[in-house]
Amino acid sequence: MVTPDQFFAFWDAAGTPPLKVWQGDTTGFTGSDQADTLAMGTYSGELFGAGGDDLLYGGIGNANLYGGSGNDRLYAKHDNDRLWGNAGDDRFFASGGDDSAYGGTGNDLILGGAGDDWISGDSDGYSTTEIPGAPGGDDKLRGGAGRDVIYGNAGDDRLLGDGGDDGLHGGDGNDMLKGGVGADWVVGDDAAGLTTGDDVLFGDAGNDTIIGGSGNDRMYGGDDGDLIYTGSGNDTALGGAGRDTFMVGGEGSNTLSGGADADVFYFANSGASGDTLIKDFDPVDEVLIIQYAVATTPQDQLASFLAGAVQAGQDVIWTNDAGTHSITLNNTALTDLTADNFFAAGDTPYETY
């Protein structure tokens, strides 16, 4: 309930008339342990829901909304609001401003708005500090039309960037991340100390950067040229349309498909152990980059590759100098490879986004 000045009221769970009513220009108000409805008018300030399943509404000014221990619903309004759910299975609804939402320990649903929002599935009390591995729920987090930053943190989370150039960070758990339209940054596990998660990462439209992290991840670039990093674990990556770049590193075996258009596959010769299968390498216009200490020209790169490669049926299999990593080019003949498939040391024939 909103007046031209500022008005707060809360009701009990049975919907009886307001237990308390306050009106004025103070900057903060705290509800009760019952199911409260608190609304802010034209001022900037803070609302604390406390216990109960509360409804909190921002106003025209910049609002800080704190849900408390119940299953709360928090609604941002016109300006730049900050919302904390804390305990409980909470629901957040951002609006036109640049809002921040922190879910807490329950299974939360957070929907961004038209502004550039910061969304986190878990938080430590009323603090905005992110703690890798902190207890949290299985959250559903969605940005909006703006440039959003979304953190899933603990739990098996679902993150959707929607419009804008978004940053999505899954954190602990088996997460699903989808960038949406725009040049997005999509990260499965993004900090030291996180537990292994088997994530599903989608770039969608736009020039996206997708980082698998630990776990057995599935990565899909979507439309346009994407930059895809495999990490530890057995990863599967599909570039889709556009000139995609695959950066292969970490322990584990990978399966890569470039998709439509000419793609780039980048490997470190001294990298960790594992086997990589490239399912659709095309010698006509695709590129392999393998780090060699002495091979400085494309011709030297080709010669070094051929020295470690064999024809195995319809496939080419190359093994690095240490014998720890192999690359299989599916349905490819050694005789089809030329210096055009390699680049000189120091060249960067791939896009950075």
mmCIF file of C-alpha atoms in Angstrom:
data_model
loop_
_atom_site.group_PDB
_atom_site.id
_atom_site.type_symbol
_atom_site.label_atom_id
_atom_site.label_comp_id
_atom_site.label_asym_id
_atom_site.label_seq_id
_atom_site.Cartn_x
_atom_site.Cartn_y
_atom_site.Cartn_z
ATOM 1 C CA MET A 1 0.000 0.000 0.000
ATOM 2 C CA VAL A 2 1.541 3.332 -1.084
ATOM 3 C CA THR A 3 0.673 6.967 -0.259
ATOM 4 C CA PRO A 4 2.125 10.217 -1.686
ATOM 5 C CA ASP A 5 4.499 10.346 1.298
ATOM 6 C CA GLN A 6 5.494 6.927 2.557
ATOM 7 C CA PHE A 7 3.307 4.222 4.031
ATOM 8 C CA PHE A 8 3.970 0.844 5.596
ATOM 9 C CA ALA A 9 1.427 -1.714 6.742
ATOM 10 C CA PHE A 10 1.330 -5.419 7.499
ATOM 11 C CA TRP A 11 -1.431 -7.958 7.825
ATOM 12 C CA ASP A 12 -1.626 -11.313 9.510
ATOM 13 C CA ALA A 13 -1.914 -14.564 7.561
ATOM 14 C CA ALA A 14 -5.736 -14.516 7.786
ATOM 15 C CA GLY A 15 -5.914 -11.197 5.952
ATOM 16 C CA THR A 16 -7.398 -9.221 8.855
ATOM 17 C CA PRO A 17 -7.085 -5.407 8.849
ATOM 18 C CA PRO A 18 -3.596 -3.937 9.355
ATOM 19 C CA LEU A 19 -2.020 -4.733 12.702
ATOM 20 C CA LYS A 20 0.182 -1.648 12.490
ATOM 21 C CA VAL A 21 0.257 1.355 10.212
ATOM 22 C CA TRP A 22 3.071 3.888 9.962
ATOM 23 C CA GLN A 23 3.380 6.957 7.732
ATOM 24 C CA GLY A 24 6.146 9.542 7.453
ATOM 25 C CA ASP A 25 9.658 10.060 6.096
ATOM 26 C CA THR A 26 11.762 7.621 8.118
ATOM 27 C CA THR A 27 14.202 5.470 6.152
ATOM 28 C CA GLY A 28 13.489 2.054 7.643
ATOM 29 C CA PHE A 29 10.786 -0.243 8.958
ATOM 30 C CA THR A 30 10.721 -3.788 10.367
ATOM 31 C CA GLY A 31 7.774 -6.160 10.208
ATOM 32 C CA SER A 32 6.797 -8.928 12.601
ATOM 33 C CA ASP A 33 7.050 -12.710 12.737
ATOM 34 C CA GLN A 34 3.727 -12.926 10.917
ATOM 35 C CA ALA A 35 3.046 -12.780 7.178
ATOM 36 C CA ASP A 36 3.588 -9.066 6.545
ATOM 37 C CA THR A 37 2.932 -6.819 3.561
ATOM 38 C CA LEU A 38 5.287 -3.835 3.516
ATOM 39 C CA ALA A 39 5.342 -1.192 0.795
ATOM 40 C CA MET A 40 7.570 1.828 0.276
ATOM 41 C CA GLY A 41 6.399 5.121 -1.230
ATOM 42 C CA THR A 42 8.428 8.025 -2.580
ATOM 43 C CA TYR A 43 11.469 7.848 -0.276
ATOM 44 C CA SER A 44 14.619 5.751 -0.307
ATOM 45 C CA GLY A 45 14.882 3.361 2.629
ATOM 46 C CA GLU A 46 14.850 -0.171 4.008
ATOM 47 C CA LEU A 47 12.182 -2.758 4.732
ATOM 48 C CA PHE A 48 12.822 -5.809 6.941
ATOM 49 C CA GLY A 49 10.292 -8.619 6.694
ATOM 50 C CA ALA A 50 11.586 -10.604 9.713
ATOM 51 C CA GLY A 51 9.678 -13.905 10.211
ATOM 52 C CA GLY A 52 6.707 -15.104 8.204
ATOM 53 C CA ASP A 53 5.975 -15.277 4.484
ATOM 54 C CA ASP A 54 6.230 -11.600 3.603
ATOM 55 C CA LEU A 55 5.439 -9.365 0.632
ATOM 56 C CA LEU A 56 7.865 -6.448 0.251
ATOM 57 C CA TYR A 57 7.472 -3.689 -2.350
ATOM 58 C CA GLY A 58 9.981 -1.025 -3.258
ATOM 59 C CA GLY A 59 8.882 2.470 -4.193
ATOM 60 C CA ILE A 60 10.034 5.400 -6.287
ATOM 61 C CA GLY A 61 13.334 5.788 -4.401
ATOM 62 C CA ASN A 62 16.238 3.365 -3.954
ATOM 63 C CA ALA A 63 15.040 0.555 -1.671
ATOM 64 C CA ASN A 64 16.766 -2.165 0.346
ATOM 65 C CA LEU A 65 14.379 -5.080 0.912
ATOM 66 C CA TYR A 66 15.210 -7.894 3.372
ATOM 67 C CA GLY A 67 12.882 -10.879 3.348
ATOM 68 C CA GLY A 68 13.858 -12.672 6.544
ATOM 69 C CA SER A 69 13.265 -16.315 7.434
ATOM 70 C CA GLY A 70 10.024 -17.086 5.569
ATOM 71 C CA ASN A 71 9.098 -17.798 1.964
ATOM 72 C CA ASP A 72 9.031 -14.199 0.819
ATOM 73 C CA ARG A 73 8.204 -12.217 -2.303
ATOM 74 C CA LEU A 74 10.238 -9.101 -3.018
ATOM 75 C CA TYR A 75 9.332 -6.595 -5.724
ATOM 76 C CA ALA A 76 11.736 -3.920 -6.916
ATOM 77 C CA LYS A 77 10.200 -0.820 -8.443
ATOM 78 C CA HIS A 78 11.430 2.239 -10.346
ATOM 79 C CA ASP A 79 14.964 2.956 -9.107
ATOM 80 C CA ASN A 80 18.070 0.940 -8.231
ATOM 81 C CA ASP A 81 16.964 -1.508 -5.534
ATOM 82 C CA ARG A 82 18.756 -4.206 -3.509
ATOM 83 C CA LEU A 83 16.886 -7.335 -2.452
ATOM 84 C CA TRP A 84 17.884 -10.054 0.033
ATOM 85 C CA GLY A 85 15.774 -13.174 0.525
ATOM 86 C CA ASN A 86 17.858 -14.947 3.198
ATOM 87 C CA ALA A 87 16.281 -18.190 4.492
ATOM 88 C CA GLY A 88 13.241 -19.671 2.789
ATOM 89 C CA ASP A 89 12.122 -20.310 -0.786
ATOM 90 C CA ASP A 90 11.875 -16.737 -2.011
ATOM 91 C CA ARG A 91 10.645 -15.011 -5.164
ATOM 92 C CA PHE A 92 12.282 -11.855 -6.533
ATOM 93 C CA PHE A 93 11.001 -9.537 -9.226
ATOM 94 C CA ALA A 94 13.286 -6.768 -10.483
ATOM 95 C CA SER A 95 12.011 -3.785 -12.440
ATOM 96 C CA GLY A 96 13.366 -0.961 -14.578
ATOM 97 C CA GLY A 97 16.370 0.053 -12.464
ATOM 98 C CA ASP A 98 19.810 -1.485 -11.999
ATOM 99 C CA ASP A 99 18.845 -3.917 -9.246
ATOM 100 C CA SER A 100 20.759 -6.404 -7.061
ATOM 101 C CA ALA A 101 19.146 -9.592 -5.745
ATOM 102 C CA TYR A 102 20.638 -12.141 -3.319
ATOM 103 C CA GLY A 103 18.596 -15.286 -2.787
ATOM 104 C CA GLY A 104 19.914 -16.887 0.392
ATOM 105 C CA THR A 105 19.781 -20.528 1.457
ATOM 106 C CA GLY A 106 16.451 -21.690 -0.002
ATOM 107 C CA ASN A 107 15.296 -22.707 -3.468
ATOM 108 C CA ASP A 108 14.763 -19.267 -4.939
ATOM 109 C CA LEU A 109 13.342 -17.784 -8.123
ATOM 110 C CA ILE A 110 14.888 -14.475 -9.228
ATOM 111 C CA LEU A 111 13.698 -12.579 -12.306
ATOM 112 C CA GLY A 112 15.683 -9.588 -13.510
ATOM 113 C CA GLY A 113 14.150 -6.547 -15.139
ATOM 114 C CA ALA A 114 14.982 -4.064 -17.863
ATOM 115 C CA GLY A 115 18.064 -2.638 -16.118
ATOM 116 C CA ASP A 116 21.612 -3.935 -15.633
ATOM 117 C CA ASP A 117 21.062 -6.319 -12.710
ATOM 118 C CA TRP A 118 23.306 -8.262 -10.315
ATOM 119 C CA ILE A 119 21.717 -11.581 -9.332
ATOM 120 C CA SER A 120 23.063 -14.183 -6.897
ATOM 121 C CA GLY A 121 21.279 -17.347 -5.858
ATOM 122 C CA ASP A 122 22.991 -17.530 -2.450
ATOM 123 C CA SER A 123 24.331 -14.922 -0.040
ATOM 124 C CA ASP A 124 25.708 -14.811 3.487
ATOM 125 C CA GLY A 125 22.998 -13.137 5.579
ATOM 126 C CA TYR A 126 22.708 -9.461 4.709
ATOM 127 C CA SER A 127 26.267 -9.368 3.350
ATOM 128 C CA THR A 128 26.906 -9.064 -0.379
ATOM 129 C CA THR A 129 30.134 -11.083 -0.129
ATOM 130 C CA GLU A 130 30.056 -14.256 -2.224
ATOM 131 C CA ILE A 131 31.379 -17.369 -0.456
ATOM 132 C CA PRO A 132 32.299 -20.326 -2.722
ATOM 133 C CA GLY A 133 30.800 -23.510 -1.334
ATOM 134 C CA ALA A 134 28.359 -21.757 1.017
ATOM 135 C CA PRO A 135 25.145 -23.736 1.612
ATOM 136 C CA GLY A 136 22.420 -22.866 -0.835
ATOM 137 C CA GLY A 137 19.415 -24.151 -2.715
ATOM 138 C CA ASP A 138 18.533 -25.130 -6.261
ATOM 139 C CA ASP A 139 17.830 -21.698 -7.684
ATOM 140 C CA LYS A 140 16.184 -20.433 -10.859
ATOM 141 C CA LEU A 141 17.769 -17.131 -11.891
ATOM 142 C CA ARG A 142 16.863 -15.055 -14.910
ATOM 143 C CA GLY A 143 18.206 -11.733 -16.092
ATOM 144 C CA GLY A 144 16.354 -9.261 -18.258
ATOM 145 C CA ALA A 145 16.948 -6.911 -21.151
ATOM 146 C CA GLY A 146 20.018 -5.281 -19.575
ATOM 147 C CA ARG A 147 23.604 -6.355 -18.978
ATOM 148 C CA ASP A 148 23.231 -8.732 -16.037
ATOM 149 C CA VAL A 149 25.653 -10.574 -13.739
ATOM 150 C CA ILE A 150 24.181 -13.799 -12.328
ATOM 151 C CA TYR A 151 25.733 -16.170 -9.754
ATOM 152 C CA GLY A 152 24.204 -19.556 -8.975
ATOM 153 C CA ASN A 153 26.718 -20.529 -6.247
ATOM 154 C CA ALA A 154 25.795 -23.677 -4.272
ATOM 155 C CA GLY A 155 23.057 -26.012 -5.479
ATOM 156 C CA ASP A 156 21.871 -27.313 -8.852
ATOM 157 C CA ASP A 157 20.901 -24.008 -10.419
ATOM 158 C CA ARG A 158 19.271 -22.779 -13.627
ATOM 159 C CA LEU A 159 20.571 -19.468 -14.992
ATOM 160 C CA LEU A 160 19.227 -17.561 -17.996
ATOM 161 C CA GLY A 161 20.800 -14.304 -19.119
ATOM 162 C CA ASP A 162 18.040 -13.284 -21.547
ATOM 163 C CA GLY A 163 18.805 -10.043 -23.457
ATOM 164 C CA GLY A 164 22.013 -8.037 -23.085
ATOM 165 C CA ASP A 165 25.686 -8.977 -22.691
ATOM 166 C CA ASP A 166 25.482 -11.057 -19.510
ATOM 167 C CA GLY A 167 27.877 -12.796 -17.125
ATOM 168 C CA LEU A 168 26.650 -16.163 -15.796
ATOM 169 C CA HIS A 169 28.546 -18.106 -13.110
ATOM 170 C CA GLY A 170 27.168 -21.482 -12.040
ATOM 171 C CA GLY A 171 29.333 -22.261 -9.004
ATOM 172 C CA ASP A 172 28.951 -25.518 -7.072
ATOM 173 C CA GLY A 173 26.496 -28.128 -8.247
ATOM 174 C CA ASN A 174 25.190 -29.463 -11.551
ATOM 175 C CA ASP A 175 24.033 -26.279 -13.230
ATOM 176 C CA MET A 176 22.379 -25.278 -16.483
ATOM 177 C CA LEU A 177 23.391 -21.878 -17.868
ATOM 178 C CA LYS A 178 22.006 -20.192 -20.971
ATOM 179 C CA GLY A 179 23.323 -16.832 -22.069
ATOM 180 C CA GLY A 180 20.504 -15.733 -24.363
ATOM 181 C CA VAL A 181 20.826 -12.972 -26.941
ATOM 182 C CA GLY A 182 24.031 -10.934 -26.651
ATOM 183 C CA ALA A 183 27.770 -11.479 -26.166
ATOM 184 C CA ASP A 184 27.697 -13.457 -22.912
ATOM 185 C CA TRP A 185 30.265 -14.817 -20.464
ATOM 186 C CA VAL A 186 29.109 -18.283 -19.323
ATOM 187 C CA VAL A 187 31.136 -20.082 -16.620
ATOM 188 C CA GLY A 188 30.306 -23.450 -15.071
ATOM 189 C CA ASP A 189 32.637 -23.383 -12.027
ATOM 190 C CA ASP A 190 34.430 -20.087 -11.544
ATOM 191 C CA ALA A 191 36.559 -20.093 -8.385
ATOM 192 C CA ALA A 192 39.091 -22.142 -6.465
ATOM 193 C CA GLY A 193 37.592 -24.385 -3.797
ATOM 194 C CA LEU A 194 34.406 -25.227 -5.668
ATOM 195 C CA THR A 195 33.276 -28.831 -5.837
ATOM 196 C CA THR A 196 32.981 -30.670 -9.132
ATOM 197 C CA GLY A 197 29.779 -30.065 -11.062
ATOM 198 C CA ASP A 198 28.551 -31.511 -14.347
ATOM 199 C CA ASP A 199 27.247 -28.379 -16.040
ATOM 200 C CA VAL A 200 25.310 -27.657 -19.221
ATOM 201 C CA LEU A 201 26.299 -24.329 -20.786
ATOM 202 C CA PHE A 202 24.597 -22.552 -23.698
ATOM 203 C CA GLY A 203 25.910 -19.425 -25.371
ATOM 204 C CA ASP A 204 22.949 -18.850 -27.699
ATOM 205 C CA ALA A 205 23.088 -15.876 -30.109
ATOM 206 C CA GLY A 206 26.066 -13.503 -29.953
ATOM 207 C CA ASN A 207 29.853 -13.854 -29.586
ATOM 208 C CA ASP A 208 30.001 -15.781 -26.309
ATOM 209 C CA THR A 209 32.769 -16.946 -23.985
ATOM 210 C CA ILE A 210 31.992 -20.340 -22.420
ATOM 211 C CA ILE A 211 34.180 -21.856 -19.678
ATOM 212 C CA GLY A 212 33.571 -25.401 -18.513
ATOM 213 C CA GLY A 213 35.567 -25.608 -15.290
ATOM 214 C CA SER A 214 35.624 -28.862 -13.334
ATOM 215 C CA GLY A 215 33.272 -31.738 -13.996
ATOM 216 C CA ASN A 216 31.974 -33.424 -17.122
ATOM 217 C CA ASP A 217 30.432 -30.470 -18.913
ATOM 218 C CA ARG A 218 28.384 -30.003 -22.066
ATOM 219 C CA MET A 219 28.909 -26.724 -23.904
ATOM 220 C CA TYR A 220 26.987 -25.278 -26.838
ATOM 221 C CA GLY A 221 28.136 -22.090 -28.524
ATOM 222 C CA GLY A 222 25.058 -21.344 -30.611
ATOM 223 C CA ASP A 223 24.984 -18.715 -33.334
ATOM 224 C CA ASP A 224 27.993 -16.497 -34.137
ATOM 225 C CA GLY A 225 31.669 -17.026 -33.326
ATOM 226 C CA ASP A 226 32.259 -18.251 -29.767
ATOM 227 C CA LEU A 227 35.275 -18.859 -27.516
ATOM 228 C CA ILE A 228 34.903 -22.190 -25.684
ATOM 229 C CA TYR A 229 37.249 -23.383 -22.912
ATOM 230 C CA THR A 230 37.253 -26.993 -21.801
ATOM 231 C CA GLY A 231 38.457 -27.682 -18.273
ATOM 232 C CA SER A 232 39.023 -30.681 -16.046
ATOM 233 C CA GLY A 233 36.723 -33.592 -16.730
ATOM 234 C CA ASN A 234 35.355 -35.237 -19.843
ATOM 235 C CA ASP A 235 33.728 -32.412 -21.762
ATOM 236 C CA THR A 236 31.557 -32.270 -24.866
ATOM 237 C CA ALA A 237 31.507 -29.024 -26.844
ATOM 238 C CA LEU A 238 29.595 -27.958 -29.953
ATOM 239 C CA GLY A 239 30.451 -24.627 -31.523
ATOM 240 C CA GLY A 240 27.442 -24.176 -33.794
ATOM 241 C CA ALA A 241 27.310 -21.458 -36.437
ATOM 242 C CA GLY A 242 30.155 -18.958 -36.769
ATOM 243 C CA ARG A 243 33.959 -19.182 -36.514
ATOM 244 C CA ASP A 244 34.436 -20.768 -33.092
ATOM 245 C CA THR A 245 37.634 -21.205 -31.107
ATOM 246 C CA PHE A 246 38.110 -24.191 -28.790
ATOM 247 C CA MET A 247 40.761 -23.832 -26.060
ATOM 248 C CA VAL A 248 41.602 -27.315 -24.753
ATOM 249 C CA GLY A 249 43.259 -27.740 -21.357
ATOM 250 C CA GLY A 250 43.021 -29.590 -18.079
ATOM 251 C CA GLU A 251 42.750 -33.280 -17.298
ATOM 252 C CA GLY A 252 40.175 -35.394 -19.071
ATOM 253 C CA SER A 253 38.978 -36.432 -22.509
ATOM 254 C CA ASN A 254 36.981 -34.144 -24.758
ATOM 255 C CA THR A 255 34.668 -34.473 -27.741
ATOM 256 C CA LEU A 256 34.543 -31.380 -29.950
ATOM 257 C CA SER A 257 32.336 -30.459 -32.896
ATOM 258 C CA GLY A 258 32.987 -27.168 -34.610
ATOM 259 C CA GLY A 259 29.667 -26.978 -36.407
ATOM 260 C CA ALA A 260 29.071 -24.706 -39.369
ATOM 261 C CA ASP A 261 31.862 -22.407 -40.652
ATOM 262 C CA ALA A 262 35.644 -22.675 -40.244
ATOM 263 C CA ASP A 263 36.792 -23.210 -36.648
ATOM 264 C CA VAL A 264 40.023 -23.096 -34.639
ATOM 265 C CA PHE A 265 41.220 -25.799 -32.208
ATOM 266 C CA TYR A 266 43.952 -24.759 -29.757
ATOM 267 C CA PHE A 267 46.007 -27.277 -27.737
ATOM 268 C CA ALA A 268 49.040 -27.154 -25.423
ATOM 269 C CA ASN A 269 51.714 -29.737 -26.269
ATOM 270 C CA SER A 270 52.837 -29.906 -22.642
ATOM 271 C CA GLY A 271 49.292 -30.047 -21.286
ATOM 272 C CA ALA A 272 47.693 -32.494 -18.904
ATOM 273 C CA SER A 273 46.744 -36.033 -19.879
ATOM 274 C CA GLY A 274 43.635 -36.785 -21.889
ATOM 275 C CA ASP A 275 42.295 -37.608 -25.334
ATOM 276 C CA THR A 276 40.405 -35.284 -27.646
ATOM 277 C CA LEU A 277 38.162 -36.259 -30.544
ATOM 278 C CA ILE A 278 37.347 -33.640 -33.189
ATOM 279 C CA LYS A 279 34.322 -35.052 -34.956
ATOM 280 C CA ASP A 280 34.078 -32.697 -37.929
ATOM 281 C CA PHE A 281 37.548 -31.292 -38.654
ATOM 282 C CA ASP A 282 37.685 -29.950 -42.219
ATOM 283 C CA PRO A 283 41.217 -29.661 -43.694
ATOM 284 C CA VAL A 284 39.911 -27.233 -46.308
ATOM 285 C CA ASP A 285 39.548 -24.266 -43.976
ATOM 286 C CA GLU A 286 39.981 -25.224 -40.305
ATOM 287 C CA VAL A 287 42.997 -24.648 -38.086
ATOM 288 C CA LEU A 288 44.944 -26.605 -35.469
ATOM 289 C CA ILE A 289 47.173 -24.725 -33.036
ATOM 290 C CA ILE A 290 49.489 -26.942 -30.986
ATOM 291 C CA GLN A 291 52.094 -25.288 -28.782
ATOM 292 C CA TYR A 292 55.589 -26.291 -29.839
ATOM 293 C CA ALA A 293 58.741 -24.799 -28.354
ATOM 294 C CA VAL A 294 60.756 -24.961 -31.600
ATOM 295 C CA ALA A 295 58.192 -25.060 -34.404
ATOM 296 C CA THR A 296 57.904 -21.390 -35.349
ATOM 297 C CA THR A 297 56.504 -21.454 -38.899
ATOM 298 C CA PRO A 298 53.378 -23.119 -40.306
ATOM 299 C CA GLN A 299 55.614 -25.524 -42.219
ATOM 300 C CA ASP A 300 57.448 -26.469 -39.000
ATOM 301 C CA GLN A 301 54.122 -26.912 -37.212
ATOM 302 C CA LEU A 302 52.950 -29.271 -39.955
ATOM 303 C CA ALA A 303 56.195 -31.267 -39.860
ATOM 304 C CA SER A 304 56.037 -31.627 -36.056
ATOM 305 C CA PHE A 305 52.408 -32.743 -36.225
ATOM 306 C CA LEU A 306 53.081 -35.328 -38.950
ATOM 307 C CA ALA A 307 55.992 -36.718 -36.909
ATOM 308 C CA GLY A 308 53.597 -37.630 -34.095
ATOM 309 C CA ALA A 309 50.599 -38.640 -36.212
ATOM 310 C CA VAL A 310 49.426 -41.902 -37.782
ATOM 311 C CA GLN A 311 46.611 -42.841 -40.123
ATOM 312 C CA ALA A 312 44.202 -45.202 -38.333
ATOM 313 C CA GLY A 313 41.530 -46.238 -40.791
ATOM 314 C CA GLN A 314 39.604 -43.112 -41.757
ATOM 315 C CA ASP A 315 40.996 -41.102 -38.832
ATOM 316 C CA VAL A 316 44.216 -39.259 -38.034
ATOM 317 C CA ILE A 317 45.563 -39.796 -34.500
ATOM 318 C CA TRP A 318 48.293 -37.532 -33.122
ATOM 319 C CA THR A 319 50.067 -38.013 -29.775
ATOM 320 C CA ASN A 320 52.063 -35.314 -28.001
ATOM 321 C CA ASP A 321 55.769 -35.630 -27.200
ATOM 322 C CA ALA A 322 55.117 -36.745 -23.609
ATOM 323 C CA GLY A 323 52.603 -39.384 -24.674
ATOM 324 C CA THR A 324 49.987 -37.919 -22.334
ATOM 325 C CA HIS A 325 47.540 -36.435 -24.812
ATOM 326 C CA SER A 326 46.141 -37.520 -28.161
ATOM 327 C CA ILE A 327 44.066 -35.746 -30.800
ATOM 328 C CA THR A 328 41.862 -37.703 -33.198
ATOM 329 C CA LEU A 329 40.662 -36.031 -36.397
ATOM 330 C CA ASN A 330 37.601 -37.974 -37.450
ATOM 331 C CA ASN A 331 37.244 -38.860 -41.162
ATOM 332 C CA THR A 332 40.480 -37.078 -42.096
ATOM 333 C CA ALA A 333 43.458 -38.198 -44.195
ATOM 334 C CA LEU A 334 47.057 -37.251 -43.356
ATOM 335 C CA THR A 335 47.591 -36.385 -47.000
ATOM 336 C CA ASP A 336 44.868 -33.712 -46.782
ATOM 337 C CA LEU A 337 46.738 -31.701 -44.141
ATOM 338 C CA THR A 338 48.856 -28.751 -45.283
ATOM 339 C CA ALA A 339 50.665 -25.815 -43.702
ATOM 340 C CA ASP A 340 47.434 -23.841 -44.136
ATOM 341 C CA ASN A 341 46.000 -25.864 -41.241
ATOM 342 C CA PHE A 342 48.658 -24.503 -38.863
ATOM 343 C CA PHE A 343 49.917 -21.125 -37.728
ATOM 344 C CA ALA A 344 53.291 -19.750 -36.776
ATOM 345 C CA ALA A 345 54.245 -19.332 -33.126
ATOM 346 C CA GLY A 346 52.892 -16.095 -31.717
ATOM 347 C CA ASP A 347 50.065 -15.795 -34.245
ATOM 348 C CA THR A 348 46.513 -15.539 -32.927
ATOM 349 C CA PRO A 349 44.248 -16.604 -35.812
ATOM 350 C CA TYR A 350 41.245 -16.775 -33.509
ATOM 351 C CA GLU A 351 38.779 -14.278 -32.129
ATOM 352 C CA THR A 352 38.820 -12.966 -28.563
ATOM 353 C CA TYR A 353 35.564 -11.802 -27.056
#
